[in-house]
mmCIF file of N, CA and C in Angstrom:
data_model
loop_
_atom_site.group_PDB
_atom_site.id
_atom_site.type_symbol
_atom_site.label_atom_id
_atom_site.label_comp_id
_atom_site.label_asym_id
_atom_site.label_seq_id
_atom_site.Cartn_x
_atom_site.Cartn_y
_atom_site.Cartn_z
ATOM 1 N N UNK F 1 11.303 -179.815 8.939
ATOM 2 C CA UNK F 1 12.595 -179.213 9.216
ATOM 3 C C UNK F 1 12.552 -177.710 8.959
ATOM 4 N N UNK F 2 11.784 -177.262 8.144
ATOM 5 C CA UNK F 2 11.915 -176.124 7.482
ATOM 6 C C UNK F 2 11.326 -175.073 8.399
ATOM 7 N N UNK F 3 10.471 -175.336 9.123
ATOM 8 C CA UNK F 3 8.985 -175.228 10.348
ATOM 9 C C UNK F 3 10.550 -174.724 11.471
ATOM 10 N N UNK F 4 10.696 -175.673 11.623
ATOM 11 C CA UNK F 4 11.648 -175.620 12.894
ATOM 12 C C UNK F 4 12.707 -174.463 12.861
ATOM 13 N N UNK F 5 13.069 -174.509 11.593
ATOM 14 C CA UNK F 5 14.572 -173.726 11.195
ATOM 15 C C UNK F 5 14.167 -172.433 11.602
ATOM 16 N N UNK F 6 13.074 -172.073 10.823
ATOM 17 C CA UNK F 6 12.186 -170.664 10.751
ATOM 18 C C UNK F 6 12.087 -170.273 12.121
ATOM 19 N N UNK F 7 11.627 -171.715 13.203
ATOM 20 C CA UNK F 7 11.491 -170.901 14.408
ATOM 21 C C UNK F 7 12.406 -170.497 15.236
ATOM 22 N N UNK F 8 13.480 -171.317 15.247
ATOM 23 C CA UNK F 8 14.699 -171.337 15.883
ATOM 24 C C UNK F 8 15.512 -169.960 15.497
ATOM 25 N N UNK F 9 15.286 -169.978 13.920
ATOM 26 C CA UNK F 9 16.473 -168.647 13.646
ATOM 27 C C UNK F 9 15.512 -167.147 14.112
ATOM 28 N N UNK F 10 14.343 -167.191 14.974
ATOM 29 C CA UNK F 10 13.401 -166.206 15.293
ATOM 30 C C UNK F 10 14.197 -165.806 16.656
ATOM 31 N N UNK F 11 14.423 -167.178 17.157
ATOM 32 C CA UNK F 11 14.803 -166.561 18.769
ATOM 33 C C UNK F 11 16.823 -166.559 18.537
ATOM 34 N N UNK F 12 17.633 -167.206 17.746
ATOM 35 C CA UNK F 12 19.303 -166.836 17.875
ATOM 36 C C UNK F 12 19.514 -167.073 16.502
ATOM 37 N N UNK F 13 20.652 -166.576 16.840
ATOM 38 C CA UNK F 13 21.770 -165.905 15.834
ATOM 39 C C UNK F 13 23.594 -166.810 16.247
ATOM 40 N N UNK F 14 23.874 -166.479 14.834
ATOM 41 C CA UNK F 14 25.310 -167.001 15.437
ATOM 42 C C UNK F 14 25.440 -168.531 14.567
ATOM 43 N N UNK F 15 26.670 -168.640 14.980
ATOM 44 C CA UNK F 15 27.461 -169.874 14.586
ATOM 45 C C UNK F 15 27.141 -171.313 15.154
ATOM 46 N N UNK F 16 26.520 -171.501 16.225
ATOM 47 C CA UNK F 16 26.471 -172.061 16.942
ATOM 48 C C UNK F 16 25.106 -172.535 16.615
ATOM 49 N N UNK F 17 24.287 -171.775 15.793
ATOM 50 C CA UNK F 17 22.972 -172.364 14.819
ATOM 51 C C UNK F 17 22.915 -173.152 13.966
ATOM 52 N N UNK F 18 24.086 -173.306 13.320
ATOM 53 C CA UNK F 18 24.341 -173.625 12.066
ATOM 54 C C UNK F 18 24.768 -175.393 12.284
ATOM 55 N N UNK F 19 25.364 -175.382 13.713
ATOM 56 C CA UNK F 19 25.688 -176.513 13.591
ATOM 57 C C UNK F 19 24.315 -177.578 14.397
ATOM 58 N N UNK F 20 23.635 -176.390 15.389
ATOM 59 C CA UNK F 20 22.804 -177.177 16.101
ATOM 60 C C UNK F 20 21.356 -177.446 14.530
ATOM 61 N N UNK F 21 21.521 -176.680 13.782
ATOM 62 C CA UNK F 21 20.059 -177.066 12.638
ATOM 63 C C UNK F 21 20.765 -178.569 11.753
ATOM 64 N N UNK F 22 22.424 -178.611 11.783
ATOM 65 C CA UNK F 22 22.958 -179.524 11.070
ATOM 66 C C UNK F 22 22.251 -181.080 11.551
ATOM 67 N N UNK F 23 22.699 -180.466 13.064
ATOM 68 C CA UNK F 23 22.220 -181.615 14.319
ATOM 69 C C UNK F 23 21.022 -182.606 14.315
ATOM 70 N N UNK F 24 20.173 -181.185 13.914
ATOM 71 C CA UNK F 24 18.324 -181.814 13.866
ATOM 72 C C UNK F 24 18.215 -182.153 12.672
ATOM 73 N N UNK F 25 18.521 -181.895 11.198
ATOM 74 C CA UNK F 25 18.396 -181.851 9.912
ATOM 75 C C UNK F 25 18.769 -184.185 10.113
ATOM 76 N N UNK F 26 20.458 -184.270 10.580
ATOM 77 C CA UNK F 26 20.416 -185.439 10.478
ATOM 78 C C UNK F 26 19.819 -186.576 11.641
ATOM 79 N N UNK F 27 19.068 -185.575 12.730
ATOM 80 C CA UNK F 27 18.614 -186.427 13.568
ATOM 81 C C UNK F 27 17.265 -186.852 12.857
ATOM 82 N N UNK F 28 16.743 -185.951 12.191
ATOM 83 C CA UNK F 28 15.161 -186.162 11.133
ATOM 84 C C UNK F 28 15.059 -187.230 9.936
ATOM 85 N N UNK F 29 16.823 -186.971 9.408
ATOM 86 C CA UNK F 29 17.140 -188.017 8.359
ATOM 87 C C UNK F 29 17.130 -189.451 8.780
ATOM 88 N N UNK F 30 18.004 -189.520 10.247
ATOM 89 C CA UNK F 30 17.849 -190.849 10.836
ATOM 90 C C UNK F 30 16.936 -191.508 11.110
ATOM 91 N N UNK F 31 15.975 -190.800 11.223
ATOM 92 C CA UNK F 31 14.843 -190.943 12.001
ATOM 93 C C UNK F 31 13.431 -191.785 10.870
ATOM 94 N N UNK F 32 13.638 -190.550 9.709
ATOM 95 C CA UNK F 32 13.238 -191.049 8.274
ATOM 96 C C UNK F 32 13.336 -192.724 7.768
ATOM 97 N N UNK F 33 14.883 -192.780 8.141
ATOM 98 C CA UNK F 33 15.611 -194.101 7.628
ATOM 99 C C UNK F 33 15.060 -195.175 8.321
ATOM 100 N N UNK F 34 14.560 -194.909 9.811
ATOM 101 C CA UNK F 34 14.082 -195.967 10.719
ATOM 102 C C UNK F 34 12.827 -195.830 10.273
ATOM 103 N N UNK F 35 11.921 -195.769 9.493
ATOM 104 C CA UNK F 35 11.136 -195.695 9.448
ATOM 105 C C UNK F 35 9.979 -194.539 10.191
ATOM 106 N N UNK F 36 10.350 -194.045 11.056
ATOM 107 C CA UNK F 36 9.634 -193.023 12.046
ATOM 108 C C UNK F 36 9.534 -191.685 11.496
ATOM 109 N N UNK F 37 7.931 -191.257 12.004
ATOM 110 C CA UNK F 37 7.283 -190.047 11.363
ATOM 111 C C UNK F 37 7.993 -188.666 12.462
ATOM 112 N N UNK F 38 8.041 -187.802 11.693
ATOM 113 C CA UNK F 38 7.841 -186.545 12.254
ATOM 114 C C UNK F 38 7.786 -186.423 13.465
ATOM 115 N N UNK F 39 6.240 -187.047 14.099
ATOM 116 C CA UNK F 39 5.440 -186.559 15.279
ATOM 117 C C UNK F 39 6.285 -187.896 16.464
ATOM 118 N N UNK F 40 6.723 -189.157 16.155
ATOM 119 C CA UNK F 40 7.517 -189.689 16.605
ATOM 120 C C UNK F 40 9.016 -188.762 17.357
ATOM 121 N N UNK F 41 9.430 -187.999 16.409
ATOM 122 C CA UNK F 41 10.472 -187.113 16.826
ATOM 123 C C UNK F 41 10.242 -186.505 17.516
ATOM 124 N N UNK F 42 9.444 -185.739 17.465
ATOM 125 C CA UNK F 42 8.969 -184.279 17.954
ATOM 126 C C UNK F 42 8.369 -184.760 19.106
ATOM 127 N N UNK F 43 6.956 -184.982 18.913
ATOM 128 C CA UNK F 43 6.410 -185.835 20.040
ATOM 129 C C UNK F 43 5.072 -184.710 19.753
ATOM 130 N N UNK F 44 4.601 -184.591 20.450
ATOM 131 C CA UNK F 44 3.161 -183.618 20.151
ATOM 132 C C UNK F 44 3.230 -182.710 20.282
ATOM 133 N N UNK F 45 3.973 -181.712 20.784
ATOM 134 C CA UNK F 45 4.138 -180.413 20.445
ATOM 135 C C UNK F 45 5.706 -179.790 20.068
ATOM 136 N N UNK F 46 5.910 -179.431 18.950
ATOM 137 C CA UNK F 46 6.931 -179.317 18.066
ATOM 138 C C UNK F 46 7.605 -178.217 18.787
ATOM 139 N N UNK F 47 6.715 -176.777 19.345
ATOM 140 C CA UNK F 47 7.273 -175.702 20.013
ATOM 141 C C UNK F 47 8.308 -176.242 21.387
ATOM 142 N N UNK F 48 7.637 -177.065 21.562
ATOM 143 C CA UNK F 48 8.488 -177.469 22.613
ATOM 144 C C UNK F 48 9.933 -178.220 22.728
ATOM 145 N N UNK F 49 9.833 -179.042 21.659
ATOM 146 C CA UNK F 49 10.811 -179.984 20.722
ATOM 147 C C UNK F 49 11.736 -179.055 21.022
ATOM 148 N N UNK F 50 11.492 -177.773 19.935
ATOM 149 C CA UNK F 50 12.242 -176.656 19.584
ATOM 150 C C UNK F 50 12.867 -175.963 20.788
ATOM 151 N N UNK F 51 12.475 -175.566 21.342
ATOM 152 C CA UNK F 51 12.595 -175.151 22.643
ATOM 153 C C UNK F 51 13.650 -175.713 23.543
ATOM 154 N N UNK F 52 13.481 -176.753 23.579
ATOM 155 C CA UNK F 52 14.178 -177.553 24.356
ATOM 156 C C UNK F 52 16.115 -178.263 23.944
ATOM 157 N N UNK F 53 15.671 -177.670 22.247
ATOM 158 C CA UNK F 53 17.131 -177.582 21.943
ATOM 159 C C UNK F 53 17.730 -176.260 22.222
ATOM 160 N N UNK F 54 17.168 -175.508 22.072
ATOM 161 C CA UNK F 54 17.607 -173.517 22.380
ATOM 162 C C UNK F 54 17.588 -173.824 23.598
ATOM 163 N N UNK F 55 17.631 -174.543 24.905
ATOM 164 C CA UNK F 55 17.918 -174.136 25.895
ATOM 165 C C UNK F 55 19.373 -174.928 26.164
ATOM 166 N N UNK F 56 20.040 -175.589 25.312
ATOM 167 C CA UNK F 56 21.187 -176.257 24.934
ATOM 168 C C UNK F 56 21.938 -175.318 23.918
ATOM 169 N N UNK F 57 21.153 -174.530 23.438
ATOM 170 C CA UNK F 57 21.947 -173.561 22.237
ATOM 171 C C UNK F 57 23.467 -172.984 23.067
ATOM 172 N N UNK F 58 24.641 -173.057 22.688
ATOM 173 C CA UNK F 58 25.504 -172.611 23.199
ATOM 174 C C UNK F 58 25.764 -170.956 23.128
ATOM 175 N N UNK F 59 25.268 -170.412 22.673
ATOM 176 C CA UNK F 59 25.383 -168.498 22.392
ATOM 177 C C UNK F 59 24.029 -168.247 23.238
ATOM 178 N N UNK F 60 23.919 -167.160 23.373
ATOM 179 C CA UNK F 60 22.974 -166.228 24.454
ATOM 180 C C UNK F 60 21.846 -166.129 22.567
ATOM 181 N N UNK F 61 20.327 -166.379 23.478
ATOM 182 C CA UNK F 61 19.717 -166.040 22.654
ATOM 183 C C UNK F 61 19.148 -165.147 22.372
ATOM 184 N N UNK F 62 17.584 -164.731 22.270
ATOM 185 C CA UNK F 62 17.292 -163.810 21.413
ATOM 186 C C UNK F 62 16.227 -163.370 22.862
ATOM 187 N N UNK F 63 15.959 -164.439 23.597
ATOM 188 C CA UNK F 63 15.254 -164.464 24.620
ATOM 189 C C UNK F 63 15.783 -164.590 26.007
ATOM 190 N N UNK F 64 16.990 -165.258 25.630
ATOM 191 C CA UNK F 64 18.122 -164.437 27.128
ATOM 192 C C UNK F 64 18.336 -163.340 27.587
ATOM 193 N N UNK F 65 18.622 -162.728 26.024
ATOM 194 C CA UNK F 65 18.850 -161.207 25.854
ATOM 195 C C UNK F 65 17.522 -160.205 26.828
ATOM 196 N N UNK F 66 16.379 -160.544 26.321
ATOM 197 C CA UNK F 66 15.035 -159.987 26.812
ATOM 198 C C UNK F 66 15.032 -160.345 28.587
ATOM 199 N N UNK F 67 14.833 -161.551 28.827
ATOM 200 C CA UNK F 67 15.024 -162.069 30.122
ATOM 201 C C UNK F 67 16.193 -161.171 30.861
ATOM 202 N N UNK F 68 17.272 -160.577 30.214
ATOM 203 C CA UNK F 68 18.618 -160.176 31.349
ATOM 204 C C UNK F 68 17.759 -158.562 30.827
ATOM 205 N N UNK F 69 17.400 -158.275 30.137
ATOM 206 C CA UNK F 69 16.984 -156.515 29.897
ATOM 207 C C UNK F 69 15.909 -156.249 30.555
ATOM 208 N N UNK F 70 14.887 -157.479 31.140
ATOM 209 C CA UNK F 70 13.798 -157.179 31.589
ATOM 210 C C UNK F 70 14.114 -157.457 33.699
ATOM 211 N N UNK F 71 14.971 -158.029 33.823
ATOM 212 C CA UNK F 71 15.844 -158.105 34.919
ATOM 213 C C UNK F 71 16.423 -156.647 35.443
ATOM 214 N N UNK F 72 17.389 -156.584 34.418
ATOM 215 C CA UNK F 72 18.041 -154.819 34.999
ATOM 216 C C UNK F 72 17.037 -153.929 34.710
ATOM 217 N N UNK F 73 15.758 -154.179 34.204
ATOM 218 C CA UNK F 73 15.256 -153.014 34.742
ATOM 219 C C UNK F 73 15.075 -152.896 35.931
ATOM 220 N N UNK F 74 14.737 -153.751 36.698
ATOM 221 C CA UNK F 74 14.585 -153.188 38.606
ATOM 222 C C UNK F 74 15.473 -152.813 39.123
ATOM 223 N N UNK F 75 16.655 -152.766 38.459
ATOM 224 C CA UNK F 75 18.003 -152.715 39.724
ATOM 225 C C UNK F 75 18.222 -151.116 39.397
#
C-alpha cells in the first residue's frame, strides 16, 4: 500500500486522492481477509494497477497537466 501511495501522490494532488487511496487501502484489506496476496490484486505489474486507477482519478493530474502543456505548444 505504501509503494502505491508514494506513486500515486507523484503524479496528483487534491482531495479526490484521499478518498481514491481510502478506496485501495480497503480494497487490499478485503482482499487480505479473503485470503489473497498482493500480486493477486495487482496482478503482475503494480505500475499499471496504479495507473489504471489515476485514469479514473476525478481532478486533472500531474500528467494531464504535462500532456495539455506539451499540446499547446504547437498551436
Amino acid at each position: 500500500m505504501e509503494a502505491v501511495e508514494n506513486y500515486m501522490w507523484s503524479y496528483a494532488k487534491g482531495s479526490g486522492m484521499l478518498e481514491l487511496l481510502k478506496n485501495i487501502l480497503e480494497m487490499f484489506e478485503i482482499s487480505a481477509g479473503d485470503g489473497l496476496s498482493v500480486r493477486d490484486v495487482v496482478g503482475d505489474d503494480i505500475a499499471k494497477f496504479a495507473d489504471s486507477l489515476l485514469e479514473v482519478f476525478p481532478e486533472k493530474t500531474w500528467m494531464d497537466k504535462m500532456r495539455r502543456k506539451l499540446r499547446d505548444s504547437i498551436e
